[in-house]
Short mmCIF file of C-alpha atoms and ligand atoms in Angstrom, two decimals:
data_model
loop_
_atom_site.label_atom_id
_atom_site.label_comp_id
_atom_site.label_asym_id
_atom_site.label_seq_id
_atom_site.Cartn_x
_atom_site.Cartn_y
_atom_site.Cartn_z
CA UNK A 70 60.11 93.50 136.24
CA UNK A 71 63.71 94.08 135.08
CA UNK A 72 66.44 92.62 137.28
CA UNK A 73 68.50 95.29 139.05
CA UNK A 74 72.30 95.40 139.21
CA UNK A 75 74.45 97.70 141.34
CA UNK A 76 78.05 98.17 140.10
CA UNK A 77 80.80 99.78 142.16
CA UNK A 78 83.65 101.07 139.99
CA UNK A 79 81.19 102.20 137.32
CA UNK A 80 83.60 104.88 136.00
CA UNK A 81 86.37 102.32 135.43
CA UNK A 82 87.19 100.16 132.42
CA UNK A 83 85.29 97.06 133.59
CA UNK A 84 82.36 99.04 134.99
CA UNK A 85 81.64 100.47 131.55
CA UNK A 86 81.77 97.15 129.70
CA UNK A 87 79.79 95.35 132.39
CA UNK A 88 77.11 98.06 132.38
CA UNK A 89 76.80 97.78 128.58
CA UNK A 90 76.53 94.00 128.81
CA UNK A 91 73.90 94.05 131.57
CA UNK A 92 71.84 96.71 129.77
CA UNK A 93 71.86 94.47 126.69
CA UNK A 94 70.57 91.65 128.92
CA UNK A 95 67.63 93.84 129.99
CA UNK A 96 68.88 94.81 133.48
CA UNK A 97 68.19 98.09 135.23
CA UNK A 98 71.78 99.17 135.93
CA UNK A 99 72.89 101.39 138.81
CA UNK A 100 76.45 102.64 139.28
CA UNK A 101 77.90 103.64 142.64
CA UNK A 102 79.94 106.81 142.15
CA UNK A 103 82.02 108.67 144.71
CA UNK A 104 82.91 112.34 145.12
CA UNK A 105 81.01 115.60 145.10
CA UNK A 106 81.95 116.46 141.53
CA UNK A 107 83.73 113.42 140.14
CA UNK A 108 84.42 114.42 136.52
CA UNK A 109 84.47 110.77 135.43
CA UNK A 110 80.79 110.45 136.36
CA UNK A 111 79.59 113.06 133.88
CA UNK A 112 81.86 111.59 131.21
CA UNK A 113 80.59 108.09 131.93
CA UNK A 114 77.01 109.33 131.64
CA UNK A 115 77.68 110.45 128.04
CA UNK A 116 78.61 106.89 127.08
CA UNK A 117 76.22 105.03 129.35
CA UNK A 118 73.12 107.19 129.18
CA UNK A 119 70.83 104.54 130.67
CA UNK A 120 72.91 103.91 133.80
CA UNK A 121 71.44 105.40 136.99
CA UNK A 122 73.88 106.82 139.51
CA UNK A 123 73.78 106.43 143.27
CA UNK A 124 76.33 108.26 145.44
CA UNK A 125 78.57 106.25 147.70
CA UNK A 126 82.13 105.45 148.64
CA UNK A 127 83.78 102.17 149.59
CA UNK A 128 85.35 104.07 152.50
CA UNK A 129 81.95 104.96 153.95
CA UNK A 130 79.85 102.12 155.43
CA UNK A 131 76.68 104.19 155.81
CA UNK A 132 76.75 105.28 152.18
CA UNK A 133 76.88 101.65 151.02
CA UNK A 134 73.94 100.66 153.22
CA UNK A 135 71.95 103.63 151.84
CA UNK A 136 72.87 102.66 148.27
CA UNK A 137 71.71 99.06 148.73
CA UNK A 138 68.51 100.23 150.46
CA UNK A 139 67.77 102.65 147.64
CA UNK A 140 68.61 100.40 144.67
CA UNK A 141 67.26 97.11 146.09
CA UNK A 142 69.57 95.19 143.75
CA UNK A 143 69.31 91.55 142.71
CA UNK A 144 73.04 91.53 141.95
CA UNK A 145 75.98 93.59 143.26
CA UNK A 146 79.27 93.71 141.35
CA UNK A 147 82.10 95.10 143.50
CA UNK A 148 84.58 96.43 140.93
CA UNK A 149 85.63 99.58 142.82
CA UNK A 150 89.27 99.57 143.94
CA UNK A 151 92.59 101.29 143.84
CA UNK A 152 93.70 99.03 141.00
CA UNK A 153 97.14 100.34 139.92
CA UNK A 154 99.76 98.12 141.55
CA UNK A 155 102.58 100.75 141.88
CA UNK A 156 100.20 103.14 143.64
CA UNK A 157 99.64 100.48 146.29
CA UNK A 158 103.21 100.94 147.55
CA UNK A 159 102.85 104.74 147.59
CA UNK A 160 99.46 104.65 149.37
CA UNK A 161 99.43 101.27 151.06
CA UNK A 162 97.00 102.19 153.83
CA UNK A 163 94.49 103.75 151.43
CA UNK A 164 94.77 100.66 149.21
CA UNK A 165 94.02 98.42 152.18
CA UNK A 166 91.00 100.59 153.05
CA UNK A 167 89.49 100.78 149.56
CA UNK A 168 90.59 97.55 147.89
CA UNK A 169 90.48 95.38 151.03
CA UNK A 170 88.17 96.86 153.69
CA UNK A 171 85.84 98.15 150.94
CA UNK A 172 84.87 94.51 150.33
CA UNK A 173 83.96 94.07 154.00
CA UNK A 174 81.85 97.23 153.93
CA UNK A 175 80.00 96.15 150.78
CA UNK A 176 79.34 92.65 152.14
CA UNK A 177 78.13 94.13 155.43
CA UNK A 178 75.79 96.50 153.58
CA UNK A 179 74.25 93.52 151.76
CA UNK A 180 74.07 91.44 154.93
CA UNK A 181 72.38 94.18 156.96
CA UNK A 182 69.93 95.10 154.17
CA UNK A 183 69.05 91.42 153.61
CA UNK A 184 68.31 90.98 157.30
CA UNK A 185 70.88 88.22 157.67
CA UNK A 186 72.07 88.01 161.26
CA UNK A 187 74.97 86.25 162.90
CA UNK A 188 74.34 82.69 163.92
CA UNK A 189 71.85 81.87 161.17
CA UNK A 190 72.35 78.60 159.38
CA UNK A 191 74.09 78.66 155.99
CA UNK A 192 71.61 78.96 153.15
CA UNK A 193 69.62 81.75 154.77
CA UNK A 194 71.89 84.42 153.33
CA UNK A 195 69.39 86.60 151.53
CA UNK A 196 68.58 87.03 147.86
CA UNK A 197 71.24 89.54 146.73
CA UNK A 198 74.01 87.90 144.71
CA UNK A 199 77.51 89.38 145.15
CA UNK A 200 80.47 89.39 142.77
CA UNK A 201 83.95 90.33 144.04
CA UNK A 202 86.63 91.44 141.56
CA UNK A 203 89.50 89.25 142.74
CA UNK A 204 92.80 89.29 140.90
CA UNK A 205 95.58 87.06 139.59
CA UNK A 206 97.90 89.45 141.50
CA UNK A 207 97.01 87.30 144.53
CA UNK A 208 99.11 84.48 143.04
CA UNK A 209 102.10 86.86 142.93
CA UNK A 210 105.24 84.76 143.12
CA UNK A 211 103.59 81.74 141.56
CA UNK A 212 103.96 78.25 142.99
CA UNK A 213 102.79 76.52 139.80
CA UNK A 214 101.98 77.38 136.18
CA UNK A 215 99.30 77.73 134.96
CA UNK A 216 97.36 78.98 137.99
CA UNK A 217 93.92 77.61 138.85
CA UNK A 218 91.34 78.03 141.63
CA UNK A 219 93.41 75.87 144.02
CA UNK A 220 96.81 77.52 143.45
CA UNK A 221 98.30 79.04 146.64
CA UNK A 222 98.49 82.82 147.01
CA UNK A 223 101.79 84.68 147.48
CA UNK A 224 100.93 88.34 146.81
CA UNK A 225 103.84 90.66 145.99
CA UNK A 226 102.28 94.10 146.52
CA UNK A 227 100.02 95.84 149.03
CA UNK A 228 97.40 95.67 146.26
CA UNK A 229 97.73 91.88 146.01
CA UNK A 230 97.51 91.53 149.79
CA UNK A 231 94.36 93.70 149.91
CA UNK A 232 92.77 91.63 147.13
CA UNK A 233 93.59 88.40 149.00
CA UNK A 234 91.78 89.80 152.07
CA UNK A 235 88.71 90.62 149.98
CA UNK A 236 88.85 87.19 148.36
CA UNK A 237 88.93 85.26 151.63
CA UNK A 238 86.29 87.50 153.15
CA UNK A 239 83.94 86.81 150.22
CA UNK A 240 84.44 83.06 150.79
CA UNK A 241 83.87 83.58 154.51
CA UNK A 242 80.55 85.41 154.03
CA UNK A 243 79.44 82.59 151.75
CA UNK A 244 80.35 80.01 154.40
CA UNK A 245 79.24 82.00 157.47
CA UNK A 246 75.95 83.41 156.23
CA UNK A 247 75.05 81.29 153.21
CA UNK A 248 75.30 84.37 150.99
CA UNK A 249 75.56 83.88 147.23
CA UNK A 250 79.00 85.57 147.17
CA UNK A 251 81.59 84.68 144.53
CA UNK A 252 85.04 85.82 143.42
CA UNK A 253 86.22 86.00 139.85
CA UNK A 254 90.00 85.62 139.85
CA UNK A 255 90.60 87.64 136.72
CA UNK A 256 93.90 87.84 134.88
CA UNK A 257 94.94 91.06 133.12
CA UNK A 258 92.30 92.35 130.73
CA UNK A 259 92.62 95.38 128.54
CA UNK A 260 90.80 97.51 125.97
CA UNK A 261 90.83 100.97 124.39
CA UNK A 262 89.18 102.11 127.67
CA UNK A 263 92.10 100.93 129.82
CA UNK A 264 93.66 103.56 132.09
CA UNK A 265 96.73 105.20 130.55
CA UNK A 266 98.94 104.13 133.49
CA UNK A 267 98.70 100.39 132.70
CA UNK A 268 101.35 98.96 130.41
CA UNK A 269 99.16 97.93 127.45
CA UNK A 270 97.55 101.36 127.13
CA UNK A 271 100.83 103.14 127.85
CA UNK A 272 102.29 101.23 124.91
CA UNK A 273 99.34 101.75 122.53
CA UNK A 274 99.30 105.47 123.33
CA UNK A 275 103.10 105.64 123.01
CA UNK A 276 102.99 103.98 119.60
CA UNK A 277 100.24 106.34 118.42
CA UNK A 278 102.18 109.42 119.63
CA UNK A 279 105.35 108.26 117.89
CA UNK A 280 103.52 107.37 114.67
CA UNK A 281 101.88 110.82 114.59
CA UNK A 282 105.16 112.61 115.34
CA UNK A 283 104.01 113.74 118.80
CA UNK A 284 106.78 111.87 120.68
CA UNK A 285 110.20 110.43 119.94
CA UNK A 286 110.54 107.65 122.55
CA UNK A 287 108.64 105.44 124.96
CA UNK A 288 110.06 104.79 128.46
CA UNK A 289 109.20 101.46 130.05
CA UNK A 290 110.24 99.34 133.04
CA UNK A 291 110.66 95.56 133.13
CA UNK A 292 110.30 94.15 129.60
CA UNK A 293 110.72 90.53 130.76
CA UNK A 294 107.55 90.31 132.91
CA UNK A 295 104.95 87.97 131.42
CA UNK A 296 101.19 88.30 131.67
CA UNK A 297 98.08 86.53 130.42
CA UNK A 298 96.36 89.40 128.59
CA UNK A 299 92.74 89.22 127.40
CA UNK A 300 89.97 91.60 126.28
CA UNK A 301 87.86 93.29 128.98
CA UNK A 302 84.68 92.99 126.88
CA UNK A 303 85.00 89.19 127.05
CA UNK A 304 85.78 89.11 130.78
CA UNK A 305 82.73 91.04 132.03
CA UNK A 306 80.56 88.32 130.49
CA UNK A 307 82.23 85.83 132.84
CA UNK A 308 81.32 88.04 135.84
CA UNK A 309 77.67 87.92 134.85
CA UNK A 310 77.73 84.16 134.20
CA UNK A 311 79.18 83.52 137.69
CA UNK A 312 76.13 85.16 139.27
CA UNK A 313 73.71 83.10 137.14
CA UNK A 314 75.25 79.76 138.18
CA UNK A 315 73.34 77.24 140.28
CA UNK A 316 76.00 77.33 143.04
CA UNK A 317 78.20 80.12 144.38
CA UNK A 318 81.78 79.23 143.41
CA UNK A 319 85.01 81.05 142.52
CA UNK A 320 86.48 80.95 139.00
CA UNK A 321 89.79 81.75 137.30
CA UNK A 322 89.29 83.82 134.14
CA UNK A 323 92.06 84.23 131.56
CA UNK A 324 93.21 83.04 128.15
CA UNK A 325 95.80 80.42 129.20
CA UNK A 326 98.46 82.15 127.07
CA UNK A 327 101.34 84.32 128.31
CA UNK A 328 103.25 87.06 126.51
CA UNK A 329 106.11 89.21 127.76
CA UNK A 330 106.04 93.01 127.87
CA UNK A 331 108.71 92.82 125.14
CA UNK A 332 106.35 90.79 122.92
CA UNK A 333 103.56 93.27 123.64
CA UNK A 334 105.81 96.13 122.55
CA UNK A 335 106.92 94.31 119.38
CA UNK A 336 103.30 93.57 118.43
CA UNK A 337 102.10 97.13 119.09
CA UNK A 338 104.88 98.89 117.16
CA UNK A 339 104.57 96.44 114.29
CA UNK A 340 100.78 97.07 114.15
CA UNK A 341 101.71 100.68 113.27
CA UNK A 342 104.52 99.66 110.88
CA UNK A 343 107.30 100.74 113.31
CA UNK A 344 110.44 99.02 114.68
CA UNK A 345 110.18 99.14 118.49
CA UNK A 346 113.95 98.97 119.07
CA UNK A 347 114.36 102.47 117.64
CA UNK A 348 112.00 104.03 120.18
CA UNK A 349 111.78 102.06 123.45
CA UNK A 350 114.02 103.16 126.33
CA UNK A 351 114.15 101.08 129.51
CA UNK A 352 114.03 103.01 132.75
CA UNK A 353 115.08 101.47 136.10
CA UNK A 354 112.85 103.89 138.02
CA UNK A 355 109.82 102.16 136.50
CA UNK A 356 110.77 98.77 137.98
CA UNK A 357 108.73 97.63 141.02
CA UNK A 358 110.02 96.92 144.56
CA UNK A 359 108.78 93.33 144.14
CA UNK A 360 107.80 92.10 140.68
CA UNK A 361 105.29 89.45 139.66
CA UNK A 362 107.39 87.71 137.01
CA UNK A 363 104.69 85.69 135.32
CA UNK A 364 100.99 84.97 135.38
CA UNK A 365 99.17 82.41 133.25
CA UNK A 366 95.60 81.22 133.78
CA UNK A 367 94.12 77.76 133.68
CA UNK A 368 90.50 78.75 132.85
CA UNK A 369 89.25 75.17 132.45
CA UNK A 370 86.70 75.34 135.26
CA UNK A 371 85.04 78.43 133.73
CA UNK A 372 85.00 76.81 130.31
CA UNK A 373 83.45 73.56 131.55
CA UNK A 374 81.04 74.91 134.19
CA UNK A 375 80.09 78.32 132.79
CA UNK A 376 80.65 77.73 129.07
CA UNK A 377 82.86 80.84 129.07
CA UNK A 378 85.65 81.34 126.53
CA UNK A 379 87.64 84.39 125.50
CA UNK A 380 86.91 85.54 121.93
CA UNK A 381 89.53 88.23 121.20
CA UNK A 382 93.13 87.06 120.67
CA UNK A 383 96.25 88.87 121.93
CA UNK A 384 97.14 90.13 118.42
CA UNK A 385 93.58 91.35 117.81
CA UNK A 386 93.56 93.12 121.19
CA UNK A 387 96.85 94.90 120.55
CA UNK A 388 95.77 95.96 117.04
CA UNK A 389 92.40 97.18 118.42
CA UNK A 390 94.13 99.34 121.04
CA UNK A 391 96.73 100.80 118.68
CA UNK A 392 94.09 101.63 116.05
CA UNK A 393 91.83 103.24 118.66
CA UNK A 394 94.66 105.43 120.00
CA UNK A 395 95.78 106.43 116.50
CA UNK A 396 92.20 107.56 115.77
CA UNK A 397 91.87 109.29 119.17
CA UNK A 398 95.09 111.31 118.89
CA UNK A 399 94.65 112.07 115.18
CA UNK A 400 91.26 113.62 116.08
CA UNK A 401 92.90 115.70 118.82
CA UNK A 402 91.27 113.63 121.62
CA UNK A 403 92.45 113.52 125.23
CA UNK A 404 93.44 110.01 126.42
CA UNK A 405 92.42 110.95 129.98
CA UNK A 406 88.91 112.01 128.94
CA UNK A 407 86.60 109.01 129.23
CA UNK A 408 83.90 110.72 127.17
CA UNK A 409 86.01 109.88 124.09
CA UNK A 410 85.84 106.15 124.88
CA UNK A 411 85.11 104.04 121.81
P1 NAP B 536 89.78 100.82 137.10
O1 NAP B 536 89.54 101.19 135.68
O2 NAP B 536 91.00 101.31 137.80
O3 NAP B 536 88.49 101.30 137.94
C1 NAP B 536 88.50 101.36 139.34
C2 NAP B 536 87.18 101.94 139.81
O4 NAP B 536 87.19 102.01 141.24
C3 NAP B 536 86.91 103.36 139.32
O5 NAP B 536 85.57 103.41 138.83
C4 NAP B 536 87.04 104.21 140.58
O6 NAP B 536 86.16 105.31 140.55
C5 NAP B 536 86.57 103.23 141.63
N1 NAP B 536 86.98 103.61 142.98
C6 NAP B 536 88.22 103.98 143.42
N2 NAP B 536 88.17 104.31 144.73
C7 NAP B 536 86.87 104.15 145.13
C8 NAP B 536 86.20 104.35 146.36
N3 NAP B 536 86.83 104.80 147.45
N4 NAP B 536 84.87 104.09 146.42
C9 NAP B 536 84.20 103.67 145.31
N5 NAP B 536 84.79 103.46 144.11
C10 NAP B 536 86.11 103.71 144.03
O7 NAP B 536 89.76 99.24 137.26
P2 NAP B 536 89.29 98.10 136.23
O8 NAP B 536 90.41 97.73 135.35
O9 NAP B 536 87.97 98.49 135.67
O10 NAP B 536 89.12 96.87 137.25
C11 NAP B 536 87.88 96.65 137.93
C12 NAP B 536 88.17 95.80 139.18
O11 NAP B 536 88.74 94.56 138.79
C13 NAP B 536 89.14 96.41 140.17
O12 NAP B 536 88.72 96.02 141.46
C14 NAP B 536 90.46 95.76 139.84
O13 NAP B 536 91.30 95.74 140.96
C15 NAP B 536 89.98 94.37 139.45
N6 NAP B 536 90.83 93.65 138.50
C16 NAP B 536 91.17 94.22 137.32
C17 NAP B 536 91.92 93.50 136.39
C18 NAP B 536 92.31 94.11 135.07
O14 NAP B 536 93.22 93.55 134.42
N7 NAP B 536 91.67 95.17 134.63
C19 NAP B 536 92.31 92.18 136.69
C20 NAP B 536 91.93 91.63 137.91
C21 NAP B 536 91.15 92.36 138.80
P3 NAP B 536 86.59 106.88 140.60
O15 NAP B 536 86.07 107.46 139.34
O16 NAP B 536 85.83 107.37 141.78
O17 NAP B 536 88.06 106.95 140.77
N1 GDD B 537 102.30 100.04 134.30
C1 GDD B 537 103.49 99.77 133.76
N2 GDD B 537 104.24 100.79 133.21
N3 GDD B 537 103.93 98.49 133.76
C2 GDD B 537 105.12 98.23 133.18
C3 GDD B 537 105.91 99.22 132.61
C4 GDD B 537 105.45 100.58 132.63
O1 GDD B 537 106.09 101.51 132.15
N4 GDD B 537 107.04 98.65 132.11
C5 GDD B 537 106.95 97.34 132.38
N5 GDD B 537 105.80 97.08 133.04
C6 GDD B 537 105.38 95.75 133.53
C7 GDD B 537 105.06 95.75 135.04
O2 GDD B 537 106.27 95.71 135.80
C8 GDD B 537 104.21 94.50 135.14
O3 GDD B 537 105.04 93.37 135.29
C9 GDD B 537 103.50 94.43 133.78
O4 GDD B 537 104.16 95.38 132.92
C10 GDD B 537 102.00 94.75 133.82
O5 GDD B 537 101.83 95.96 134.52
P1 GDD B 537 100.39 96.70 134.57
O6 GDD B 537 99.85 96.88 133.20
O7 GDD B 537 100.56 97.92 135.41
O8 GDD B 537 99.43 95.62 135.25
P2 GDD B 537 99.62 94.68 136.54
O9 GDD B 537 99.85 93.29 136.03
O10 GDD B 537 100.58 95.23 137.51
O11 GDD B 537 98.18 94.77 137.22
C11 GDD B 537 96.98 94.72 136.44
O12 GDD B 537 96.53 93.38 136.36
C12 GDD B 537 96.14 92.80 137.62
C13 GDD B 537 95.71 91.34 137.34
O13 GDD B 537 96.84 90.53 137.23
C14 GDD B 537 95.95 95.63 137.11
O14 GDD B 537 94.83 95.75 136.27
C15 GDD B 537 95.50 95.08 138.44
O15 GDD B 537 94.43 95.86 138.95
C16 GDD B 537 95.01 93.63 138.21
O16 GDD B 537 94.56 93.05 139.41
#
């Protein structure tokens, strides 16, 4: 019988790539989708025709228990979150509820459905394997570079704080109940399916608009921030590998190379044959109350223990995104319509 996976955050960037990867591996894939008429669900269904949908919301404990009871998954991937860092200052309580407490609710749903009770000895934690989408944002103001699985956390946003809660809770359920529960501490990963609010996609869309004569400038915030950017299609494979390992452990996933937003902009404009300095305008209102200045992964543990390595380079990623957005806009596509995802 096919193994069953339940993915929260199925309508997001990572949910789509992970679903494709698991379907290729022969899984029966279920996506948890929220809302009465969430337009992203019908769009997602056009791309991922084989994914089955179960209704549920990370804010609603009962719905998660029902979803686990119905799907009877072998593996649960908790990707659902409010994931845009600036929004976490505007809606800090909601971020804590979805991105932080949502992890507790999902773990509790698995615990209850597996019949694991308090006080049992570690190792008895049921058969469902759990993946938590932890984030390099937890490192925040970094204490060392590069960052590995032992680097201290100093989150700089309500989002980073909520992710740290989910991270420690996942460890705690592993230790308290013997559950196979792991966190992937993923660094920034991007693709042509990235939300338009994140800087890589904002830049690739901005370049495409300027190249096609649809815009005359691109407004950005802090150009000096540095990130370790990789390709989402590579990173979802690491999520799957973590749940196939012999032991439940946490892993850092990234490329080990940092680039600044300025370098990203230079690469993206040059991929379209444009000089960025003629078009980019910096805007103080786009700076954050507390910035994460740099993030750089040390992915050695994942390479050695999981055999995982990123395949797509930074330059290839930027070129892929710019080309995809040039094609999308030239064809009159809507960047906010996921049904046009490549
Ligand atoms: P994304 O595109 O923003 O997707 C977020 C998903 O969460 C969407 O499918 C959204 O569904 C869902 N969601 C929001 N509120 C929900 C709720 N109340 N109940 C259930 N689902 C809800 O994010 P992503 O880039 O794919 O990232 C996936 C996960 O990895 C996130 O947890 C993110 O924080 C984490 N992460 C991402 C990166 C990265 O660089 N991409 C790095 C580290 C960690 P709706 O359609 O309902 O809005
Ligand atoms: N979004 C955005 N828009 N960011 C800008 C802009 C702009 O106009 N101008 C400069 N930046 C800078 C931000 O200040 C930040 O330092 C950097 O670009 C990256 O911003 P985002 O692409 O929004 O990503 P993020 O690093 O804040 O968060 C992403 O990566 C995390 C992992 O480190 C998200 O995917 C999080 O969900 C994820 O956990």
